[in-house]
Amino acid sequence: MRLARPAGLLLAAVGAVLWAVNMTVLQPLTEPLGPWSERFPGNNAYWARDLRFATIVAVVLGLLLAGRGDRWWSRTAVLLGGAWVAADLAVDRADPTGAGATVLLAAAGCAVVAAVATPLVRREMRAPAPGPDRPVLTGAACVAGVLTLVAATIESPTDREPELNPAAFTTGALLVVVAVAAALAAAPAATRARCWLAVGLGAAAVLGVGLLRTTAPGTRMLPQLALSAVLLTGVTLLAWDWPGGRPDWGRQGLAALAALVGPTAMMVVAALLTMTLRIGAPFTALAGNSPINSADSDILYSLVGVLAGLGMALLLANRLAFADAPVAGRPARPQP
């Protein structure tokens, strides 16, 4: 896909801006008032943190898309994501608020994206990379797709915050665009049929995110399964080979089944794992926030989504699914 680089960098920049808005506008809403709160927060108290971490993942995946799965871009993007999470904890501890802090953090985030991308672009100009790494791009689409489900179903203790639904919808929509763009970049060719499929898939998935946000929290399971099936099946339709010019409907049927039940099952397993290991509590403590009360669980839902997304990537982004996946020693081919 010719527009992979500008699209990826643009999406990474949008993720950086949303991260800044979340930090200065949404995060203060989730913290107890006063320095000595008499009640510890409960389940889903730090919903803004999960949405913010999801935007950090969007930045990482945007850079992955910009590099079309190249190993240098991928490694750098992952390292940046880890550093960004560490910076997030430090900034959260400082409790920035106000329009000035928002603009400063957004500008800093975009500057970091530019600073990371510039040497990688120059390196690629000196030594052109081979064609796109289709399995890596498809895996990135899977992670974005599963994380979309997390953003679309995120809850708060009261679910009455007026900022909750717009923030969740915006983050989910960003992840949908990342997933669709990465899947299209993984396609063997951006034909007209695949491009129209990408437009339709993106529109349907964004509509699905919006419908999920209008559904009561206790009744979201069926819409969530439907969004999961549509989005991840669409990812495989876009990214996988079409033997004879049309999809292999037998394989697509298996992909649809995996897309229907796989993400939810993997998220349940990942949530139980993170609860057992108490992974969320250290993040809360490092950010200087009040601990979750002992009767509830400090679950890092964004991490749950990433782990489940990586699990789906193992199923749907296997190199055996791609006829021309790059292999070691393969000569470079010109970029389309």
Short mmCIF file of C-alpha atoms in Angstrom, two decimals:
data_model
loop_
_atom_site.label_atom_id
_atom_site.label_comp_id
_atom_site.label_asym_id
_atom_site.label_seq_id
_atom_site.Cartn_x
_atom_site.Cartn_y
_atom_site.Cartn_z
CA MET A 1 0.00 0.00 0.00
CA ARG A 2 1.59 3.25 -1.17
CA LEU A 3 0.11 5.31 1.65
CA ALA A 4 1.26 2.98 4.45
CA ARG A 5 3.98 5.34 5.66
CA PRO A 6 2.03 8.61 5.80
CA ALA A 7 -1.04 6.80 7.12
CA GLY A 8 0.96 5.06 9.84
CA LEU A 9 2.70 8.25 10.95
CA LEU A 10 -0.59 10.17 10.94
CA LEU A 11 -2.28 7.50 13.07
CA ALA A 12 0.67 7.49 15.48
CA ALA A 13 0.40 11.27 15.80
CA VAL A 14 -3.35 11.04 16.44
CA GLY A 15 -2.65 8.45 19.12
CA ALA A 16 -0.15 10.82 20.74
CA VAL A 17 -2.71 13.64 20.80
CA LEU A 18 -5.41 11.41 22.30
CA TRP A 19 -2.93 10.25 24.93
CA ALA A 20 -2.28 13.87 25.93
CA VAL A 21 -6.00 14.71 26.14
CA ASN A 22 -6.64 11.59 28.19
CA MET A 23 -3.83 12.42 30.62
CA THR A 24 -4.89 15.98 31.34
CA VAL A 25 -8.68 15.78 30.95
CA LEU A 26 -9.82 12.22 31.67
CA GLN A 27 -7.30 10.94 34.22
CA PRO A 28 -8.24 13.54 36.88
CA LEU A 29 -11.83 12.29 36.69
CA THR A 30 -10.78 8.83 37.89
CA GLU A 31 -8.79 9.91 40.96
CA PRO A 32 -10.37 10.28 44.42
CA LEU A 33 -10.87 13.83 45.63
CA GLY A 34 -8.58 15.00 48.40
CA PRO A 35 -5.20 13.69 49.50
CA TRP A 36 -6.70 11.32 52.10
CA SER A 37 -9.65 9.57 50.54
CA GLU A 38 -11.68 7.51 53.03
CA ARG A 39 -12.78 5.03 50.38
CA PHE A 40 -10.46 3.14 48.09
CA PRO A 41 -11.61 2.96 44.45
CA GLY A 42 -13.18 -0.23 43.07
CA ASN A 43 -13.44 -2.15 39.81
CA ASN A 44 -12.88 -0.17 36.58
CA ALA A 45 -11.90 2.92 38.56
CA TYR A 46 -8.94 3.71 36.31
CA TRP A 47 -10.74 3.37 32.99
CA ALA A 48 -8.90 6.42 31.65
CA ARG A 49 -5.57 4.65 32.18
CA ASP A 50 -6.69 1.72 30.04
CA LEU A 51 -7.86 4.00 27.25
CA ARG A 52 -4.59 5.91 27.49
CA PHE A 53 -2.50 2.75 27.30
CA ALA A 54 -4.59 1.72 24.28
CA THR A 55 -3.57 4.96 22.54
CA ILE A 56 0.08 4.15 23.30
CA VAL A 57 -0.42 0.80 21.58
CA ALA A 58 -1.97 2.69 18.64
CA VAL A 59 1.20 4.79 18.41
CA VAL A 60 3.33 1.62 18.34
CA LEU A 61 1.14 -0.02 15.71
CA GLY A 62 1.08 3.18 13.65
CA LEU A 63 4.88 3.13 13.50
CA LEU A 64 4.76 -0.55 12.62
CA LEU A 65 2.42 0.31 9.76
CA ALA A 66 4.65 3.18 8.64
CA GLY A 67 7.58 0.76 8.42
CA ARG A 68 5.39 -1.89 6.73
CA GLY A 69 6.47 -4.46 9.31
CA ASP A 70 10.20 -3.88 8.80
CA ARG A 71 12.21 -5.34 11.70
CA TRP A 72 14.00 -2.06 12.48
CA TRP A 73 10.74 -0.14 12.62
CA SER A 74 9.09 -2.92 14.63
CA ARG A 75 11.83 -3.16 17.26
CA THR A 76 12.07 0.61 17.61
CA ALA A 77 8.29 0.94 17.91
CA VAL A 78 8.09 -1.69 20.66
CA LEU A 79 10.95 -0.07 22.59
CA LEU A 80 9.23 3.30 22.23
CA GLY A 81 6.02 1.80 23.57
CA GLY A 82 7.76 0.56 26.70
CA ALA A 83 9.46 3.91 27.24
CA TRP A 84 6.16 5.72 26.66
CA VAL A 85 4.41 3.64 29.32
CA ALA A 86 7.20 4.52 31.78
CA ALA A 87 6.84 8.19 30.86
CA ASP A 88 3.08 7.89 31.27
CA LEU A 89 3.48 6.72 34.85
CA ALA A 90 5.80 9.62 35.63
CA VAL A 91 3.50 12.20 34.04
CA ASP A 92 0.45 10.69 35.75
CA ARG A 93 2.24 11.07 39.06
CA ALA A 94 2.67 14.78 38.36
CA ASP A 95 -1.10 15.21 37.79
CA PRO A 96 -1.01 17.72 34.90
CA THR A 97 -4.27 19.49 34.03
CA GLY A 98 -5.42 22.37 31.87
CA ALA A 99 -5.22 23.36 28.23
CA GLY A 100 -1.56 24.35 28.45
CA ALA A 101 -0.51 20.93 29.72
CA THR A 102 -2.62 19.26 27.05
CA VAL A 103 -0.98 21.21 24.24
CA LEU A 104 2.49 20.65 25.69
CA LEU A 105 2.04 16.90 26.05
CA ALA A 106 0.45 16.56 22.60
CA ALA A 107 3.31 18.50 20.99
CA ALA A 108 5.86 16.43 22.89
CA GLY A 109 4.20 13.19 21.81
CA CYS A 110 4.12 14.19 18.14
CA ALA A 111 7.74 15.35 18.37
CA VAL A 112 8.76 11.97 19.76
CA VAL A 113 7.00 10.18 16.90
CA ALA A 114 8.80 12.41 14.39
CA ALA A 115 12.15 11.99 16.14
CA VAL A 116 11.82 8.20 16.08
CA ALA A 117 10.63 8.01 12.47
CA THR A 118 13.19 10.37 10.91
CA PRO A 119 16.33 8.20 11.29
CA LEU A 120 14.38 5.10 10.27
CA VAL A 121 13.23 6.79 7.06
CA ARG A 122 16.78 7.93 6.32
CA ARG A 123 18.13 4.46 6.96
CA GLU A 124 15.59 2.96 4.59
CA MET A 125 16.50 5.50 1.92
CA ARG A 126 20.12 4.33 2.11
CA ALA A 127 19.26 0.62 2.24
CA PRO A 128 15.77 -0.10 0.87
CA ALA A 129 13.94 -2.79 2.78
CA PRO A 130 12.30 -5.76 1.09
CA GLY A 131 8.56 -5.81 0.58
CA PRO A 132 6.13 -5.49 3.46
CA ASP A 133 6.25 -8.15 6.15
CA ARG A 134 2.70 -9.34 5.69
CA PRO A 135 2.47 -11.58 8.79
CA VAL A 136 3.77 -8.78 11.03
CA LEU A 137 1.26 -6.30 9.59
CA THR A 138 -1.57 -8.81 9.95
CA GLY A 139 -0.51 -9.47 13.53
CA ALA A 140 -0.59 -5.73 14.19
CA ALA A 141 -4.12 -5.63 12.75
CA CYS A 142 -5.15 -8.46 15.09
CA VAL A 143 -3.80 -6.63 18.15
CA ALA A 144 -5.58 -3.43 17.13
CA GLY A 145 -8.77 -5.36 16.44
CA VAL A 146 -8.88 -7.08 19.83
CA LEU A 147 -7.92 -3.87 21.63
CA THR A 148 -10.85 -2.21 19.86
CA LEU A 149 -13.13 -4.55 21.80
CA VAL A 150 -11.53 -3.45 25.06
CA ALA A 151 -11.99 0.24 24.27
CA ALA A 152 -15.55 -0.29 23.04
CA THR A 153 -16.62 -2.09 26.21
CA ILE A 154 -14.64 -0.18 28.84
CA GLU A 155 -16.67 0.68 31.93
CA SER A 156 -16.36 2.96 34.94
CA PRO A 157 -17.67 2.38 38.47
CA THR A 158 -20.74 4.54 37.75
CA ASP A 159 -20.84 4.69 33.92
CA ARG A 160 -22.29 8.17 34.36
CA GLU A 161 -19.25 10.25 33.40
CA PRO A 162 -20.19 12.30 30.32
CA GLU A 163 -16.64 11.94 29.01
CA LEU A 164 -16.60 8.13 29.15
CA ASN A 165 -18.53 7.32 25.98
CA PRO A 166 -16.86 9.91 23.71
CA ALA A 167 -13.40 8.88 24.94
CA ALA A 168 -14.09 5.16 24.50
CA PHE A 169 -15.63 5.70 21.06
CA THR A 170 -12.76 7.87 19.84
CA THR A 171 -10.13 5.40 21.04
CA GLY A 172 -12.04 2.47 19.56
CA ALA A 173 -12.46 4.25 16.22
CA LEU A 174 -8.73 5.01 16.09
CA LEU A 175 -7.92 1.35 16.70
CA VAL A 176 -10.40 0.29 14.00
CA VAL A 177 -8.63 2.51 11.47
CA VAL A 178 -5.25 1.13 12.55
CA ALA A 179 -6.50 -2.45 12.19
CA VAL A 180 -8.01 -1.89 8.74
CA ALA A 181 -5.00 0.07 7.46
CA ALA A 182 -2.55 -2.57 8.68
CA ALA A 183 -4.60 -5.36 7.13
CA LEU A 184 -4.79 -3.53 3.80
CA ALA A 185 -1.03 -2.90 3.91
CA ALA A 186 -0.57 -6.65 4.43
CA ALA A 187 -2.56 -7.48 1.28
CA PRO A 188 -0.54 -8.80 -1.68
CA ALA A 189 -1.97 -5.93 -3.74
CA ALA A 190 -4.27 -3.03 -2.88
CA THR A 191 -6.80 -3.84 -5.57
CA ARG A 192 -10.02 -1.89 -6.00
CA ALA A 193 -12.00 -4.75 -4.45
CA ARG A 194 -9.79 -4.82 -1.37
CA CYS A 195 -9.90 -1.04 -1.02
CA TRP A 196 -13.68 -0.98 -1.11
CA LEU A 197 -13.72 -3.88 1.33
CA ALA A 198 -11.47 -1.87 3.66
CA VAL A 199 -13.81 1.14 3.48
CA GLY A 200 -16.85 -1.01 4.21
CA LEU A 201 -15.13 -2.90 7.01
CA GLY A 202 -13.93 0.31 8.65
CA ALA A 203 -17.37 1.91 8.46
CA ALA A 204 -19.10 -1.20 9.84
CA ALA A 205 -16.60 -1.59 12.68
CA VAL A 206 -16.78 2.08 13.71
CA LEU A 207 -20.59 1.78 13.67
CA GLY A 208 -20.24 -1.33 15.83
CA VAL A 209 -18.11 0.56 18.35
CA GLY A 210 -20.75 3.28 18.50
CA LEU A 211 -23.55 0.76 19.01
CA LEU A 212 -21.60 -0.92 21.80
CA ARG A 213 -21.26 2.39 23.60
CA THR A 214 -25.03 2.89 23.45
CA THR A 215 -25.69 -0.58 24.89
CA ALA A 216 -26.03 -1.05 28.64
CA PRO A 217 -22.88 -2.55 30.20
CA GLY A 218 -24.56 -5.78 31.26
CA THR A 219 -25.92 -6.55 27.78
CA ARG A 220 -22.84 -6.06 25.59
CA MET A 221 -21.76 -9.68 25.12
CA LEU A 222 -23.63 -10.39 21.88
CA PRO A 223 -22.74 -7.06 20.21
CA GLN A 224 -19.14 -7.57 21.31
CA LEU A 225 -19.04 -11.03 19.72
CA ALA A 226 -20.56 -9.62 16.54
CA LEU A 227 -17.98 -6.81 16.35
CA SER A 228 -15.19 -9.30 17.04
CA ALA A 229 -16.35 -11.60 14.25
CA VAL A 230 -16.84 -8.82 11.70
CA LEU A 231 -13.61 -6.94 12.38
CA LEU A 232 -11.18 -9.85 12.64
CA THR A 233 -12.77 -11.82 9.80
CA GLY A 234 -12.50 -8.67 7.74
CA VAL A 235 -8.82 -8.40 8.65
CA THR A 236 -8.17 -11.86 7.22
CA LEU A 237 -10.25 -11.10 4.12
CA LEU A 238 -8.09 -8.06 3.47
CA ALA A 239 -4.70 -9.54 4.33
CA TRP A 240 -4.81 -13.14 3.19
CA ASP A 241 -4.17 -14.34 -0.36
CA TRP A 242 -7.08 -14.81 -2.75
CA PRO A 243 -6.31 -17.92 -4.79
CA GLY A 244 -7.69 -17.47 -8.28
CA GLY A 245 -8.69 -13.90 -7.54
CA ARG A 246 -11.30 -14.68 -4.89
CA PRO A 247 -11.18 -15.56 -1.17
CA ASP A 248 -10.77 -19.16 -0.06
CA TRP A 249 -14.14 -19.44 1.65
CA GLY A 250 -13.23 -22.65 3.45
CA ARG A 251 -10.31 -21.01 5.21
CA GLN A 252 -12.31 -17.85 5.73
CA GLY A 253 -15.00 -19.86 7.49
CA LEU A 254 -12.43 -21.17 9.96
CA ALA A 255 -11.10 -17.64 10.40
CA ALA A 256 -14.64 -16.38 11.12
CA LEU A 257 -15.10 -19.06 13.79
CA ALA A 258 -11.78 -18.12 15.40
CA ALA A 259 -12.71 -14.43 15.22
CA LEU A 260 -16.06 -15.11 16.88
CA VAL A 261 -14.91 -17.06 19.93
CA GLY A 262 -11.13 -16.57 20.09
CA PRO A 263 -10.78 -12.98 21.36
CA THR A 264 -13.30 -13.31 24.16
CA ALA A 265 -11.88 -16.64 25.32
CA MET A 266 -8.33 -15.30 25.23
CA MET A 267 -9.30 -12.13 27.08
CA VAL A 268 -10.88 -14.20 29.85
CA VAL A 269 -7.69 -16.25 30.20
CA ALA A 270 -5.49 -13.14 30.08
CA ALA A 271 -7.66 -11.37 32.66
CA LEU A 272 -7.44 -14.32 35.05
CA LEU A 273 -3.68 -14.42 34.56
CA THR A 274 -3.23 -10.71 35.26
CA MET A 275 -5.52 -10.96 38.31
CA THR A 276 -3.50 -13.85 39.69
CA LEU A 277 -0.20 -12.06 39.15
CA ARG A 278 -1.64 -8.71 40.36
CA ILE A 279 -0.04 -6.91 37.43
CA GLY A 280 -2.23 -3.82 37.65
CA ALA A 281 -1.35 -2.89 41.25
CA PRO A 282 2.28 -1.88 40.57
CA PHE A 283 1.17 0.41 37.74
CA THR A 284 -1.32 2.07 40.08
CA ALA A 285 1.31 2.51 42.78
CA LEU A 286 3.98 3.85 40.40
CA ALA A 287 1.52 6.43 39.09
CA GLY A 288 0.87 7.60 42.64
CA ASN A 289 -2.81 6.66 42.57
CA SER A 290 -4.90 5.11 45.33
CA PRO A 291 -4.91 1.30 45.37
CA ILE A 292 -8.02 -0.65 44.43
CA ASN A 293 -9.86 -1.92 47.50
CA SER A 294 -9.20 -5.51 48.54
CA ALA A 295 -12.71 -6.70 47.59
CA ASP A 296 -12.14 -5.80 43.91
CA SER A 297 -9.42 -6.38 41.30
CA ASP A 298 -6.99 -3.97 39.68
CA ILE A 299 -7.13 -5.39 36.16
CA LEU A 300 -5.11 -3.74 33.41
CA TYR A 301 -7.63 -4.28 30.61
CA SER A 302 -5.37 -2.73 27.99
CA LEU A 303 -2.73 -5.37 28.72
CA VAL A 304 -5.44 -8.05 28.57
CA GLY A 305 -6.37 -6.81 25.11
CA VAL A 306 -2.76 -6.79 23.90
CA LEU A 307 -2.14 -10.34 25.16
CA ALA A 308 -5.35 -11.61 23.56
CA GLY A 309 -4.47 -9.76 20.36
CA LEU A 310 -1.08 -11.45 20.23
CA GLY A 311 -2.84 -14.78 20.73
CA MET A 312 -5.13 -14.05 17.79
CA ALA A 313 -2.09 -13.03 15.76
CA LEU A 314 -0.63 -16.49 16.31
CA LEU A 315 -3.83 -17.95 14.85
CA LEU A 316 -4.54 -15.55 12.00
CA ALA A 317 -1.12 -14.15 11.05
CA ASN A 318 0.74 -17.42 10.61
CA ARG A 319 3.28 -17.16 7.80
CA LEU A 320 1.80 -20.26 6.19
CA ALA A 321 -1.22 -18.14 5.26
CA PHE A 322 0.85 -15.93 2.96
CA ALA A 323 2.32 -17.13 -0.30
CA ASP A 324 4.98 -14.42 -0.49
CA ALA A 325 5.86 -13.78 3.16
CA PRO A 326 9.46 -12.52 3.43
CA VAL A 327 12.05 -15.12 4.33
CA ALA A 328 15.70 -14.80 5.29
CA GLY A 329 17.96 -14.20 2.33
CA ARG A 330 15.22 -13.05 0.02
CA PRO A 331 16.41 -10.19 -2.20
CA ALA A 332 14.84 -6.82 -1.68
CA ARG A 333 12.08 -5.82 -4.03
CA PRO A 334 11.11 -2.28 -4.91
CA GLN A 335 8.44 -0.70 -2.78
CA PRO A 336 5.06 -0.37 -4.51
#
